[in-house]
Amino acid sequence: MHLPYLLGIYASEGWFMRQMEGNKRFVTKDPKKAHLFYLPFSSRMLEETLYVPDSHNNRNLRKYLNGYVDLIAAKHPFWNRTGGADHFLVACHDWAPTETRQNMAKCIRALCNSDVKEGFVIGKDVSLPETYVRNAQKPTRDIGGRPVSKRKTLAFFAGGMHGYVRPILLQHWENKDPDMKIFVHEEQQVLHLCKRV
C-alpha cells in the first residue's frame, strides 16, 4: 500500500508521499527530533487491492488498517505514548474518512473528502484538494486553466447535496446573488460562481 497512484483524481496523496519522502528538509531518521510521524499508505491502493467489486463493503479495508496500526504500535513506541495523536496521514479516496475513523481517530488526517457526515473532524482534520494529474512526468501540466484575468468563472462545484456545508451554501446563495448560478439536474446541484466581467 506504499506505492501510490501518481495519475488521476486520487494522485494528491501519491504526490504528497513522494514529495515528503524525497525532501530531507522535512524528514528525520531520529524519532526524538520528529514533531509528527507520517503514516505512508495509499487509500486508493488500499481500495484497488483489497475491495471486492460490487460487494458494497469495505470491512476488509478497515481490517487491513487495524493490522497496520497494530504493527506500528508493536514496533514503534511513539504511537503508544499518544495513541497516534502525533501521527498524520494523507488519503484521497472517498472512503478514507470512514476507513480511518476508528483505528486512526486521534491522528491528524489530510483528506480529500472533507464531509463531516463521513467522519471529517473540523478543527483536527485538514482538507486536501483533489487534483487531476494527467502526466506523471510533468504533474502540473494542464492544471489551472486560463490566466486569472481571462476567466469568467470564479468557482465551480458539481455534486450531490450531502454533507453539512452544501445545503448551507445553497440556502445562502440560491436566488440571492446575481453572480451565483445554480443549476439543478435531478438529484444533483451544480453551483457555478461567475465573477462580473
mmCIF file of C-alpha atoms in Angstrom:
data_model
loop_
_atom_site.group_PDB
_atom_site.id
_atom_site.type_symbol
_atom_site.label_atom_id
_atom_site.label_comp_id
_atom_site.label_asym_id
_atom_site.label_seq_id
_atom_site.Cartn_x
_atom_site.Cartn_y
_atom_site.Cartn_z
ATOM 1 C CA MET A 1 0.000 0.000 0.000
ATOM 2 C CA HIS A 2 3.110 2.153 -0.114
ATOM 3 C CA LEU A 3 3.180 2.526 -3.907
ATOM 4 C CA PRO A 4 0.625 5.261 -4.575
ATOM 5 C CA TYR A 5 -1.030 6.363 -7.778
ATOM 6 C CA LEU A 6 0.616 9.397 -9.363
ATOM 7 C CA LEU A 7 -2.077 9.844 -12.018
ATOM 8 C CA GLY A 8 -5.788 10.567 -11.884
ATOM 9 C CA ILE A 9 -8.116 12.145 -9.371
ATOM 10 C CA TYR A 10 -6.573 10.499 -6.298
ATOM 11 C CA ALA A 11 -2.995 11.465 -7.170
ATOM 12 C CA SER A 12 -2.737 14.153 -4.451
ATOM 13 C CA GLU A 13 -1.945 11.527 -1.806
ATOM 14 C CA GLY A 14 0.700 9.939 -4.035
ATOM 15 C CA TRP A 15 2.425 13.202 -4.816
ATOM 16 C CA PHE A 16 2.348 14.195 -1.154
ATOM 17 C CA MET A 17 4.008 10.869 -0.267
ATOM 18 C CA ARG A 18 6.640 11.263 -2.974
ATOM 19 C CA GLN A 19 7.417 14.877 -2.066
ATOM 20 C CA MET A 20 7.551 14.187 1.676
ATOM 21 C CA GLU A 21 9.813 11.190 1.424
ATOM 22 C CA GLY A 22 12.078 12.833 -1.159
ATOM 23 C CA ASN A 23 12.642 16.037 0.822
ATOM 24 C CA LYS A 24 15.263 15.743 3.569
ATOM 25 C CA ARG A 25 14.275 19.155 4.927
ATOM 26 C CA PHE A 26 11.075 17.766 6.457
ATOM 27 C CA VAL A 27 12.191 14.243 7.298
ATOM 28 C CA THR A 28 14.423 12.993 10.101
ATOM 29 C CA LYS A 29 15.622 9.478 10.831
ATOM 30 C CA ASP A 30 15.785 10.339 14.564
ATOM 31 C CA PRO A 31 12.262 9.918 16.027
ATOM 32 C CA LYS A 32 13.209 12.053 19.043
ATOM 33 C CA LYS A 33 13.606 15.049 16.721
ATOM 34 C CA ALA A 34 10.279 14.483 14.938
ATOM 35 C CA HIS A 35 7.351 16.796 15.597
ATOM 36 C CA LEU A 36 4.923 14.477 13.785
ATOM 37 C CA PHE A 37 5.011 10.963 12.353
ATOM 38 C CA TYR A 38 3.763 10.295 8.840
ATOM 39 C CA LEU A 39 1.733 7.132 8.133
ATOM 40 C CA PRO A 40 2.611 6.430 4.499
ATOM 41 C CA PHE A 41 -0.126 4.393 2.878
ATOM 42 C CA SER A 42 -2.295 4.930 -0.164
ATOM 43 C CA SER A 43 -6.042 4.831 0.420
ATOM 44 C CA ARG A 44 -6.531 4.456 -3.333
ATOM 45 C CA MET A 45 -4.139 1.493 -3.488
ATOM 46 C CA LEU A 46 -5.914 0.003 -0.466
ATOM 47 C CA GLU A 47 -9.238 0.197 -2.313
ATOM 48 C CA GLU A 48 -7.746 -1.033 -5.593
ATOM 49 C CA THR A 49 -6.053 -4.022 -3.967
ATOM 50 C CA LEU A 50 -8.496 -5.192 -1.292
ATOM 51 C CA TYR A 51 -12.000 -4.064 -2.255
ATOM 52 C CA VAL A 52 -14.195 -6.824 -3.664
ATOM 53 C CA PRO A 53 -16.024 -5.285 -6.665
ATOM 54 C CA ASP A 54 -19.767 -4.796 -6.203
ATOM 55 C CA SER A 55 -19.616 -6.023 -2.588
ATOM 56 C CA HIS A 56 -20.562 -2.565 -1.226
ATOM 57 C CA ASN A 57 -18.465 -3.475 1.813
ATOM 58 C CA ASN A 58 -15.128 -2.038 2.882
ATOM 59 C CA ARG A 59 -14.811 -4.070 6.087
ATOM 60 C CA ASN A 60 -11.682 -5.849 4.828
ATOM 61 C CA LEU A 61 -10.022 -2.467 4.123
ATOM 62 C CA ARG A 62 -10.683 -1.351 7.694
ATOM 63 C CA LYS A 63 -9.373 -4.718 8.953
ATOM 64 C CA TYR A 64 -6.156 -4.201 6.989
ATOM 65 C CA LEU A 65 -5.718 -0.725 8.514
ATOM 66 C CA ASN A 66 -6.316 -2.167 12.008
ATOM 67 C CA GLY A 67 -3.438 -4.586 11.350
ATOM 68 C CA TYR A 68 -1.310 -1.688 10.053
ATOM 69 C CA VAL A 69 -1.882 0.284 13.267
ATOM 70 C CA ASP A 70 -1.261 -2.816 15.421
ATOM 71 C CA LEU A 71 2.066 -3.339 13.628
ATOM 72 C CA ILE A 72 3.084 0.287 14.159
ATOM 73 C CA ALA A 73 2.076 0.150 17.840
ATOM 74 C CA ALA A 74 4.086 -3.070 18.347
ATOM 75 C CA LYS A 75 7.241 -1.830 16.601
ATOM 76 C CA HIS A 76 7.323 1.867 17.475
ATOM 77 C CA PRO A 77 6.759 3.293 20.984
ATOM 78 C CA PHE A 78 5.861 6.738 19.678
ATOM 79 C CA TRP A 79 2.378 5.638 18.599
ATOM 80 C CA ASN A 80 1.626 4.314 22.079
ATOM 81 C CA ARG A 81 2.548 7.457 24.002
ATOM 82 C CA THR A 82 -0.235 9.489 22.335
ATOM 83 C CA GLY A 83 -2.483 6.875 20.752
ATOM 84 C CA GLY A 84 -1.474 8.286 17.384
ATOM 85 C CA ALA A 85 -2.272 11.947 18.115
ATOM 86 C CA ASP A 86 1.197 12.977 16.909
ATOM 87 C CA HIS A 87 0.805 10.987 13.677
ATOM 88 C CA PHE A 88 -0.739 12.110 10.405
ATOM 89 C CA LEU A 89 -1.933 10.563 7.182
ATOM 90 C CA VAL A 90 -2.893 11.772 3.723
ATOM 91 C CA ALA A 91 -5.765 9.981 1.982
ATOM 92 C CA CYS A 92 -7.776 10.921 -1.085
ATOM 93 C CA HIS A 93 -10.171 8.072 -1.684
ATOM 94 C CA ASP A 94 -13.822 8.868 -0.878
ATOM 95 C CA TRP A 95 -13.893 6.096 1.732
ATOM 96 C CA ALA A 96 -10.808 7.314 3.631
ATOM 97 C CA PRO A 97 -12.714 9.206 6.361
ATOM 98 C CA THR A 98 -14.742 6.082 7.161
ATOM 99 C CA GLU A 99 -11.805 3.685 6.863
ATOM 100 C CA THR A 100 -9.614 5.703 9.243
ATOM 101 C CA ARG A 101 -12.298 6.954 11.647
ATOM 102 C CA GLN A 102 -11.981 4.099 14.139
ATOM 103 C CA ASN A 103 -8.362 2.993 14.448
ATOM 104 C CA MET A 104 -6.786 6.314 13.465
ATOM 105 C CA ALA A 105 -9.246 8.562 15.260
ATOM 106 C CA LYS A 106 -6.604 10.609 17.078
ATOM 107 C CA CYS A 107 -4.394 11.106 14.004
ATOM 108 C CA ILE A 108 -4.353 14.300 12.009
ATOM 109 C CA ARG A 109 -5.903 13.324 8.694
ATOM 110 C CA ALA A 110 -5.374 15.289 5.471
ATOM 111 C CA LEU A 111 -8.402 14.134 3.477
ATOM 112 C CA CYS A 112 -9.736 14.930 0.024
ATOM 113 C CA ASN A 113 -13.229 14.019 1.279
ATOM 114 C CA SER A 114 -13.942 16.621 3.948
ATOM 115 C CA ASP A 115 -17.566 15.632 4.525
ATOM 116 C CA VAL A 116 -18.415 15.847 8.236
ATOM 117 C CA LYS A 117 -21.087 13.168 7.893
ATOM 118 C CA GLU A 118 -18.430 10.792 6.537
ATOM 119 C CA GLY A 119 -16.176 11.374 9.550
ATOM 120 C CA PHE A 120 -14.138 14.519 8.785
ATOM 121 C CA VAL A 121 -13.395 16.281 12.101
ATOM 122 C CA ILE A 122 -13.403 20.090 11.906
ATOM 123 C CA GLY A 123 -10.529 21.559 13.916
ATOM 124 C CA LYS A 124 -8.390 18.410 13.713
ATOM 125 C CA ASP A 125 -8.512 17.123 10.152
ATOM 126 C CA VAL A 126 -7.230 19.034 7.121
ATOM 127 C CA SER A 127 -8.938 19.305 3.739
ATOM 128 C CA LEU A 128 -6.636 18.359 0.856
ATOM 129 C CA PRO A 129 -7.695 19.402 -2.647
ATOM 130 C CA GLU A 130 -8.142 16.707 -5.250
ATOM 131 C CA THR A 131 -6.100 17.469 -8.323
ATOM 132 C CA TYR A 132 -6.485 15.521 -11.523
ATOM 133 C CA VAL A 133 -2.926 14.696 -12.607
ATOM 134 C CA ARG A 134 -2.692 13.669 -16.266
ATOM 135 C CA ASN A 135 1.084 13.393 -16.699
ATOM 136 C CA ALA A 136 3.332 11.804 -14.025
ATOM 137 C CA GLN A 137 6.494 13.264 -15.601
ATOM 138 C CA LYS A 138 5.020 16.791 -15.513
ATOM 139 C CA PRO A 139 2.306 16.703 -12.819
ATOM 140 C CA THR A 140 1.486 20.429 -13.011
ATOM 141 C CA ARG A 141 0.944 20.305 -16.767
ATOM 142 C CA ASP A 142 -2.636 21.181 -17.804
ATOM 143 C CA ILE A 143 -3.583 22.223 -14.265
ATOM 144 C CA GLY A 144 -5.084 25.606 -13.553
ATOM 145 C CA GLY A 145 -6.623 26.520 -16.879
ATOM 146 C CA ARG A 146 -6.551 30.004 -18.346
ATOM 147 C CA PRO A 147 -4.858 33.007 -16.692
ATOM 148 C CA VAL A 148 -6.995 34.544 -13.932
ATOM 149 C CA SER A 149 -7.586 37.735 -15.931
ATOM 150 C CA LYS A 150 -9.220 35.689 -18.721
ATOM 151 C CA ARG A 151 -11.522 33.589 -16.545
ATOM 152 C CA LYS A 152 -15.242 34.251 -16.250
ATOM 153 C CA THR A 153 -15.820 31.555 -13.653
ATOM 154 C CA LEU A 154 -14.502 32.173 -10.155
ATOM 155 C CA ALA A 155 -15.526 28.808 -8.689
ATOM 156 C CA PHE A 156 -17.408 25.715 -9.798
ATOM 157 C CA PHE A 157 -18.844 22.739 -7.948
ATOM 158 C CA ALA A 158 -20.919 19.809 -9.147
ATOM 159 C CA GLY A 159 -22.055 17.055 -6.812
ATOM 160 C CA GLY A 160 -24.761 15.653 -4.628
ATOM 161 C CA MET A 161 -26.313 17.661 -1.824
ATOM 162 C CA HIS A 162 -24.900 15.585 1.009
ATOM 163 C CA GLY A 163 -22.840 16.678 3.955
ATOM 164 C CA TYR A 164 -23.183 19.605 6.299
ATOM 165 C CA VAL A 165 -21.886 22.582 4.303
ATOM 166 C CA ARG A 166 -23.502 22.150 0.878
ATOM 167 C CA PRO A 167 -27.117 22.763 1.964
ATOM 168 C CA ILE A 168 -25.957 25.853 3.892
ATOM 169 C CA LEU A 169 -24.186 27.224 0.805
ATOM 170 C CA LEU A 170 -27.283 26.564 -1.267
ATOM 171 C CA GLN A 171 -29.528 28.285 1.291
ATOM 172 C CA HIS A 172 -27.171 31.272 1.407
ATOM 173 C CA TRP A 173 -26.717 31.729 -2.343
ATOM 174 C CA GLU A 174 -29.698 30.293 -4.223
ATOM 175 C CA ASN A 175 -31.578 33.141 -5.939
ATOM 176 C CA LYS A 176 -29.797 35.716 -3.740
ATOM 177 C CA ASP A 177 -26.529 36.503 -5.500
ATOM 178 C CA PRO A 178 -26.598 37.513 -9.186
ATOM 179 C CA ASP A 179 -23.055 36.160 -9.637
ATOM 180 C CA MET A 180 -24.003 32.708 -8.344
ATOM 181 C CA LYS A 181 -25.633 30.466 -10.900
ATOM 182 C CA ILE A 182 -27.211 27.307 -9.503
ATOM 183 C CA PHE A 183 -28.368 24.614 -11.869
ATOM 184 C CA VAL A 184 -30.422 21.667 -10.711
ATOM 185 C CA HIS A 185 -30.073 18.365 -12.554
ATOM 186 C CA GLU A 186 -32.143 15.575 -10.996
ATOM 187 C CA GLU A 187 -30.663 14.895 -7.536
ATOM 188 C CA GLN A 188 -27.504 16.901 -8.243
ATOM 189 C CA GLN A 189 -26.953 20.572 -7.532
ATOM 190 C CA VAL A 190 -24.399 22.472 -9.577
ATOM 191 C CA LEU A 191 -23.005 25.646 -8.055
ATOM 192 C CA HIS A 192 -21.395 27.979 -10.580
ATOM 193 C CA LEU A 193 -19.961 31.243 -9.231
ATOM 194 C CA CYS A 194 -19.369 33.763 -12.026
ATOM 195 C CA LYS A 195 -17.423 36.930 -11.462
ATOM 196 C CA ARG A 196 -18.609 40.104 -13.116
ATOM 197 C CA VAL A 197 -16.691 40.991 -16.272
#
